[in-house]
mmCIF file of N, CA and C in Angstrom:
data_model
loop_
_atom_site.group_PDB
_atom_site.id
_atom_site.type_symbol
_atom_site.label_atom_id
_atom_site.label_comp_id
_atom_site.label_asym_id
_atom_site.label_seq_id
_atom_site.Cartn_x
_atom_site.Cartn_y
_atom_site.Cartn_z
ATOM 1 N N MET A 8 -122.733 -40.595 184.920
ATOM 2 C CA MET A 8 -122.221 -41.502 185.510
ATOM 3 C C MET A 8 -120.401 -41.070 185.995
ATOM 4 N N ALA A 9 -119.807 -41.917 186.889
ATOM 5 C CA ALA A 9 -118.729 -41.612 187.409
ATOM 6 C C ALA A 9 -117.860 -42.111 186.654
ATOM 7 N N GLU A 10 -116.893 -41.558 186.200
ATOM 8 C CA GLU A 10 -115.440 -41.897 185.726
ATOM 9 C C GLU A 10 -114.098 -42.068 186.153
ATOM 10 N N THR A 11 -113.348 -42.905 185.845
ATOM 11 C CA THR A 11 -111.935 -43.028 186.490
ATOM 12 C C THR A 11 -111.135 -42.454 185.259
ATOM 13 N N VAL A 12 -110.419 -40.980 185.701
ATOM 14 C CA VAL A 12 -109.451 -40.937 184.413
ATOM 15 C C VAL A 12 -107.804 -40.743 184.831
ATOM 16 N N VAL A 13 -107.339 -41.327 184.627
ATOM 17 C CA VAL A 13 -105.573 -41.389 184.929
ATOM 18 C C VAL A 13 -104.749 -40.969 183.975
ATOM 19 N N LEU A 14 -103.834 -39.818 184.295
ATOM 20 C CA LEU A 14 -102.962 -38.939 183.417
ATOM 21 C C LEU A 14 -101.679 -39.090 183.943
ATOM 22 N N LYS A 15 -101.050 -39.162 182.683
ATOM 23 C CA LYS A 15 -99.351 -38.761 182.940
ATOM 24 C C LYS A 15 -98.973 -37.453 183.072
ATOM 25 N N VAL A 16 -98.592 -37.031 183.982
ATOM 26 C CA VAL A 16 -98.567 -35.238 183.754
ATOM 27 C C VAL A 16 -96.967 -35.091 184.233
ATOM 28 N N GLY A 17 -95.912 -34.352 183.470
ATOM 29 C CA GLY A 17 -94.500 -34.165 183.564
ATOM 30 C C GLY A 17 -94.524 -32.952 184.787
ATOM 31 N N MET A 18 -94.496 -33.569 186.385
ATOM 32 C CA MET A 18 -94.393 -32.624 187.021
ATOM 33 C C MET A 18 -93.194 -32.607 188.080
ATOM 34 N N SER A 19 -92.197 -31.481 188.271
ATOM 35 C CA SER A 19 -91.352 -31.932 188.987
ATOM 36 C C SER A 19 -91.075 -31.142 189.971
ATOM 37 N N CYS A 20 -91.919 -30.606 190.692
ATOM 38 C CA CYS A 20 -91.874 -29.985 192.172
ATOM 39 C C CYS A 20 -93.335 -29.607 192.479
ATOM 40 N N GLU A 21 -93.767 -29.319 194.037
ATOM 41 C CA GLU A 21 -94.369 -29.210 194.325
ATOM 42 C C GLU A 21 -95.454 -28.004 194.039
ATOM 43 N N GLY A 22 -94.565 -26.984 193.205
ATOM 44 C CA GLY A 22 -95.141 -26.070 192.544
ATOM 45 C C GLY A 22 -96.324 -26.226 191.334
ATOM 46 N N CYS A 23 -95.337 -27.602 190.832
ATOM 47 C CA CYS A 23 -96.777 -28.327 189.657
ATOM 48 C C CYS A 23 -97.522 -28.771 190.470
ATOM 49 N N VAL A 24 -97.767 -29.692 191.356
ATOM 50 C CA VAL A 24 -98.620 -30.355 191.982
ATOM 51 C C VAL A 24 -99.816 -29.370 192.170
ATOM 52 N N GLY A 25 -99.567 -28.199 192.958
ATOM 53 C CA GLY A 25 -100.236 -27.306 193.567
ATOM 54 C C GLY A 25 -101.266 -26.727 192.042
ATOM 55 N N ALA A 26 -100.608 -26.520 190.979
ATOM 56 C CA ALA A 26 -100.795 -25.805 189.821
ATOM 57 C C ALA A 26 -102.088 -27.118 189.221
ATOM 58 N N VAL A 27 -101.540 -28.544 189.156
ATOM 59 C CA VAL A 27 -102.831 -29.339 188.907
ATOM 60 C C VAL A 27 -103.821 -29.483 189.833
ATOM 61 N N LYS A 28 -103.802 -29.477 190.868
ATOM 62 C CA LYS A 28 -104.873 -29.268 191.915
ATOM 63 C C LYS A 28 -105.720 -28.094 191.747
ATOM 64 N N ARG A 29 -105.239 -27.133 191.549
ATOM 65 C CA ARG A 29 -106.140 -26.180 191.584
ATOM 66 C C ARG A 29 -106.539 -25.691 190.284
ATOM 67 N N VAL A 30 -106.503 -26.525 189.132
ATOM 68 C CA VAL A 30 -107.117 -26.518 187.882
ATOM 69 C C VAL A 30 -108.083 -27.469 187.856
ATOM 70 N N LEU A 31 -107.918 -28.837 188.734
ATOM 71 C CA LEU A 31 -108.853 -29.538 189.090
ATOM 72 C C LEU A 31 -110.133 -29.561 190.133
ATOM 73 N N SER A 32 -109.467 -28.580 190.828
ATOM 74 C CA SER A 32 -110.663 -28.325 191.977
ATOM 75 C C SER A 32 -111.361 -27.278 190.959
ATOM 76 N N LYS A 33 -111.538 -26.692 190.387
ATOM 77 C CA LYS A 33 -112.283 -25.874 189.635
ATOM 78 C C LYS A 33 -113.063 -26.588 188.517
ATOM 79 N N LEU A 34 -112.623 -27.450 188.331
ATOM 80 C CA LEU A 34 -113.299 -28.469 186.972
ATOM 81 C C LEU A 34 -114.328 -29.173 187.517
ATOM 82 N N GLU A 35 -115.786 -28.843 186.273
ATOM 83 C CA GLU A 35 -117.062 -29.331 187.044
ATOM 84 C C GLU A 35 -116.895 -30.884 186.713
ATOM 85 N N GLY A 36 -117.414 -31.236 187.902
ATOM 86 C CA GLY A 36 -118.236 -32.675 187.751
ATOM 87 C C GLY A 36 -116.916 -33.464 188.523
ATOM 88 N N VAL A 37 -116.009 -33.483 188.724
ATOM 89 C CA VAL A 37 -114.841 -33.825 189.802
ATOM 90 C C VAL A 37 -115.123 -34.004 191.157
ATOM 91 N N GLU A 38 -115.069 -35.202 191.773
ATOM 92 C CA GLU A 38 -115.453 -35.333 192.876
ATOM 93 C C GLU A 38 -114.235 -35.641 193.557
ATOM 94 N N SER A 39 -113.365 -36.423 193.240
ATOM 95 C CA SER A 39 -112.037 -36.260 194.010
ATOM 96 C C SER A 39 -111.079 -36.743 192.505
ATOM 97 N N PHE A 40 -109.646 -36.271 193.625
ATOM 98 C CA PHE A 40 -108.639 -36.652 192.736
ATOM 99 C C PHE A 40 -107.346 -36.839 193.398
ATOM 100 N N ASP A 41 -106.143 -37.559 192.986
ATOM 101 C CA ASP A 41 -104.973 -37.811 193.663
ATOM 102 C C ASP A 41 -103.656 -37.246 192.615
ATOM 103 N N VAL A 42 -102.944 -36.724 192.987
ATOM 104 C CA VAL A 42 -101.912 -36.370 192.457
ATOM 105 C C VAL A 42 -100.624 -36.857 193.069
ATOM 106 N N ASP A 43 -99.942 -37.792 192.263
ATOM 107 C CA ASP A 43 -98.878 -38.337 192.673
ATOM 108 C C ASP A 43 -97.534 -38.051 191.878
ATOM 109 N N LEU A 44 -96.611 -37.187 192.600
ATOM 110 C CA LEU A 44 -95.250 -36.544 192.102
ATOM 111 C C LEU A 44 -94.386 -37.390 191.618
ATOM 112 N N LYS A 45 -94.290 -38.250 192.524
ATOM 113 C CA LYS A 45 -93.098 -39.428 192.331
ATOM 114 C C LYS A 45 -93.314 -40.256 191.186
ATOM 115 N N GLU A 46 -94.814 -40.719 190.764
ATOM 116 C CA GLU A 46 -95.233 -41.585 189.927
ATOM 117 C C GLU A 46 -95.868 -40.584 188.343
ATOM 118 N N GLN A 47 -95.398 -39.172 188.795
ATOM 119 C CA GLN A 47 -95.951 -38.329 187.722
ATOM 120 C C GLN A 47 -97.460 -39.005 187.419
ATOM 121 N N LYS A 48 -98.403 -39.025 188.184
ATOM 122 C CA LYS A 48 -99.651 -39.904 187.985
ATOM 123 C C LYS A 48 -100.515 -39.079 188.532
ATOM 124 N N VAL A 49 -101.844 -38.656 187.762
ATOM 125 C CA VAL A 49 -102.805 -37.808 188.481
ATOM 126 C C VAL A 49 -104.288 -38.823 187.906
ATOM 127 N N THR A 50 -104.532 -39.034 189.277
ATOM 128 C CA THR A 50 -106.009 -40.175 189.026
ATOM 129 C C THR A 50 -107.672 -39.072 189.321
ATOM 130 N N VAL A 51 -108.371 -38.996 188.394
ATOM 131 C CA VAL A 51 -109.111 -37.811 188.903
ATOM 132 C C VAL A 51 -110.695 -38.927 188.461
ATOM 133 N N LYS A 52 -111.702 -38.358 189.869
ATOM 134 C CA LYS A 52 -112.568 -39.241 189.684
ATOM 135 C C LYS A 52 -114.012 -38.315 189.967
ATOM 136 N N GLY A 53 -114.849 -38.696 189.243
ATOM 137 C CA GLY A 53 -116.273 -38.005 189.097
ATOM 138 C C GLY A 53 -116.789 -37.824 187.651
ATOM 139 N N ASN A 54 -117.541 -37.274 187.561
ATOM 140 C CA ASN A 54 -118.697 -37.462 186.471
ATOM 141 C C ASN A 54 -118.261 -36.320 185.369
ATOM 142 N N VAL A 55 -117.120 -36.897 184.751
ATOM 143 C CA VAL A 55 -116.255 -35.859 183.585
ATOM 144 C C VAL A 55 -116.105 -36.882 182.394
ATOM 145 N N LYS A 56 -115.460 -35.846 181.844
ATOM 146 C CA LYS A 56 -115.144 -36.743 180.046
ATOM 147 C C LYS A 56 -113.682 -36.440 180.220
ATOM 148 N N PRO A 57 -113.126 -37.674 179.840
ATOM 149 C CA PRO A 57 -111.301 -37.928 180.055
ATOM 150 C C PRO A 57 -110.852 -37.063 179.160
ATOM 151 N N GLU A 58 -111.183 -36.562 177.666
ATOM 152 C CA GLU A 58 -110.550 -35.482 177.172
ATOM 153 C C GLU A 58 -110.945 -33.818 177.786
ATOM 154 N N ALA A 59 -111.709 -33.633 178.638
ATOM 155 C CA ALA A 59 -111.813 -32.655 179.311
ATOM 156 C C ALA A 59 -110.899 -32.526 180.380
ATOM 157 N N VAL A 60 -110.599 -33.701 181.065
ATOM 158 C CA VAL A 60 -109.592 -33.604 182.032
ATOM 159 C C VAL A 60 -108.362 -33.193 181.538
ATOM 160 N N LEU A 61 -108.117 -33.864 180.311
ATOM 161 C CA LEU A 61 -106.849 -33.830 179.482
ATOM 162 C C LEU A 61 -106.625 -32.487 179.372
ATOM 163 N N GLN A 62 -107.589 -31.862 178.775
ATOM 164 C CA GLN A 62 -107.392 -30.535 178.057
ATOM 165 C C GLN A 62 -107.108 -29.683 179.254
ATOM 166 N N THR A 63 -107.597 -29.617 180.392
ATOM 167 C CA THR A 63 -107.434 -29.139 181.847
ATOM 168 C C THR A 63 -106.739 -28.955 182.055
ATOM 169 N N VAL A 64 -106.068 -29.988 182.568
ATOM 170 C CA VAL A 64 -104.904 -30.405 183.039
ATOM 171 C C VAL A 64 -103.469 -29.776 182.278
ATOM 172 N N SER A 65 -103.629 -29.884 180.963
ATOM 173 C CA SER A 65 -102.707 -29.092 179.801
ATOM 174 C C SER A 65 -102.546 -28.152 179.875
ATOM 175 N N LYS A 66 -103.749 -27.230 180.528
ATOM 176 C CA LYS A 66 -103.794 -25.763 180.563
ATOM 177 C C LYS A 66 -102.378 -25.371 181.533
ATOM 178 N N THR A 67 -102.137 -26.382 182.553
ATOM 179 C CA THR A 67 -100.839 -25.763 183.321
ATOM 180 C C THR A 67 -99.752 -25.687 182.582
ATOM 181 N N GLY A 68 -99.434 -26.084 181.486
ATOM 182 C CA GLY A 68 -98.256 -26.063 180.814
ATOM 183 C C GLY A 68 -97.532 -27.298 180.967
ATOM 184 N N LYS A 69 -97.815 -28.505 181.420
ATOM 185 C CA LYS A 69 -97.217 -29.165 181.532
ATOM 186 C C LYS A 69 -97.419 -30.568 180.662
ATOM 187 N N LYS A 70 -96.690 -31.266 180.278
ATOM 188 C CA LYS A 70 -96.684 -32.491 179.483
ATOM 189 C C LYS A 70 -97.746 -33.670 180.018
ATOM 190 N N THR A 71 -98.546 -33.556 179.435
ATOM 191 C CA THR A 71 -99.717 -34.588 180.120
ATOM 192 C C THR A 71 -100.308 -35.172 178.656
ATOM 193 N N SER A 72 -100.588 -36.796 179.290
ATOM 194 C CA SER A 72 -101.332 -37.329 178.678
ATOM 195 C C SER A 72 -101.933 -38.556 179.145
ATOM 196 N N PHE A 73 -102.637 -39.597 178.469
ATOM 197 C CA PHE A 73 -103.038 -40.464 179.078
ATOM 198 C C PHE A 73 -102.648 -41.642 179.897
ATOM 199 N N TRP A 74 -102.504 -41.970 180.612
ATOM 200 C CA TRP A 74 -101.781 -43.081 181.518
ATOM 201 C C TRP A 74 -102.084 -44.316 180.442
ATOM 202 N N GLU A 75 -100.722 -44.640 180.031
ATOM 203 C CA GLU A 75 -100.527 -45.611 178.901
ATOM 204 C C GLU A 75 -101.639 -47.071 179.252
ATOM 205 N N ALA A 76 -101.419 -47.336 180.377
ATOM 206 C CA ALA A 76 -102.170 -48.742 180.931
ATOM 207 C C ALA A 76 -103.492 -48.493 180.617
ATOM 208 N N GLU A 77 -104.015 -47.066 180.868
ATOM 209 C CA GLU A 77 -105.453 -47.028 180.493
ATOM 210 C C GLU A 77 -105.740 -47.135 179.262
ATOM 211 N N SER A 78 -105.309 -46.427 177.953
ATOM 212 C CA SER A 78 -105.399 -46.511 176.913
ATOM 213 C C SER A 78 -105.424 -47.794 176.479
ATOM 214 N N GLU A 79 -104.154 -48.360 176.398
ATOM 215 C CA GLU A 79 -104.267 -50.006 176.040
ATOM 216 C C GLU A 79 -105.290 -50.727 176.511
ATOM 217 N N SER A 80 -106.001 -50.759 177.958
ATOM 218 C CA SER A 80 -106.751 -51.241 178.366
ATOM 219 C C SER A 80 -108.518 -50.900 177.093
ATOM 220 N N LYS A 81 -108.370 -49.540 176.865
ATOM 221 C CA LYS A 81 -109.216 -49.187 175.845
ATOM 222 C C LYS A 81 -109.330 -49.668 174.799
ATOM 223 N N GLU A 82 -108.008 -49.576 174.349
ATOM 224 C CA GLU A 82 -107.618 -49.781 172.719
ATOM 225 C C GLU A 82 -108.301 -51.502 172.553
ATOM 226 N N ALA A 83 -107.812 -52.198 173.916
ATOM 227 C CA ALA A 83 -108.095 -53.898 173.563
ATOM 228 C C ALA A 83 -109.918 -53.821 173.689
ATOM 229 N N ALA A 84 -110.782 -53.153 174.364
ATOM 230 C CA ALA A 84 -112.106 -53.333 174.424
ATOM 231 C C ALA A 84 -112.523 -52.587 173.338
ATOM 232 N N PHE A 85 -111.939 -51.546 172.703
ATOM 233 C CA PHE A 85 -112.227 -51.673 171.419
ATOM 234 C C PHE A 85 -112.181 -52.366 170.162
ATOM 235 N N ASN A 86 -111.323 -52.895 170.247
ATOM 236 C CA ASN A 86 -110.471 -53.973 169.134
ATOM 237 C C ASN A 86 -111.512 -55.029 169.332
ATOM 238 N N THR A 87 -111.821 -55.835 170.763
ATOM 239 C CA THR A 87 -112.940 -56.595 171.080
ATOM 240 C C THR A 87 -114.021 -56.203 170.379
ATOM 241 N N ALA A 88 -114.506 -55.465 170.539
ATOM 242 C CA ALA A 88 -115.742 -54.878 170.052
ATOM 243 C C ALA A 88 -115.882 -54.685 168.243
ATOM 244 N N ALA A 89 -114.938 -54.073 167.717
ATOM 245 C CA ALA A 89 -114.620 -54.154 166.689
ATOM 246 C C ALA A 89 -114.853 -55.694 165.938
ATOM 247 N N THR A 90 -114.073 -56.512 166.687
ATOM 248 C CA THR A 90 -113.767 -57.887 166.477
ATOM 249 C C THR A 90 -115.576 -58.599 166.125
ATOM 250 N N ALA A 91 -116.158 -58.228 167.408
ATOM 251 C CA ALA A 91 -117.525 -59.048 167.345
ATOM 252 C C ALA A 91 -117.957 -58.428 166.476
ATOM 253 N N THR A 92 -118.219 -57.133 165.918
ATOM 254 C CA THR A 92 -119.217 -56.585 164.786
ATOM 255 C C THR A 92 -118.562 -57.207 163.653
ATOM 256 N N ALA A 93 -117.699 -57.614 163.197
ATOM 257 C CA ALA A 93 -117.029 -57.920 162.170
ATOM 258 C C ALA A 93 -117.401 -59.183 161.492
#
C-alpha cells in the first residue's frame, strides 16, 4: 500500500540534502521523494513504513522527526477511533 511520509529534517546545506537523498534512494519501497532544504522538509512516497523512513533518514546524523501536522492528524484519527470504540 502506497504511503506518504513527511519528515522534518535538520539540514543546513546541499551536502545534507545529498546525504538524505542518498539514503532514501537505497531504501526499499520508495517510489519518489522530495527534499526541501528551505522548509527542512522531506516527503517520501511509496510502499514504506513511516518508522523505517524515520530511522533511515536519522542515520545521516541529522535531527529527524515526523512533520508535526502529519502526527497531529494521525493523533486526531486515533482519538476519533478511540472515542468511537469507547
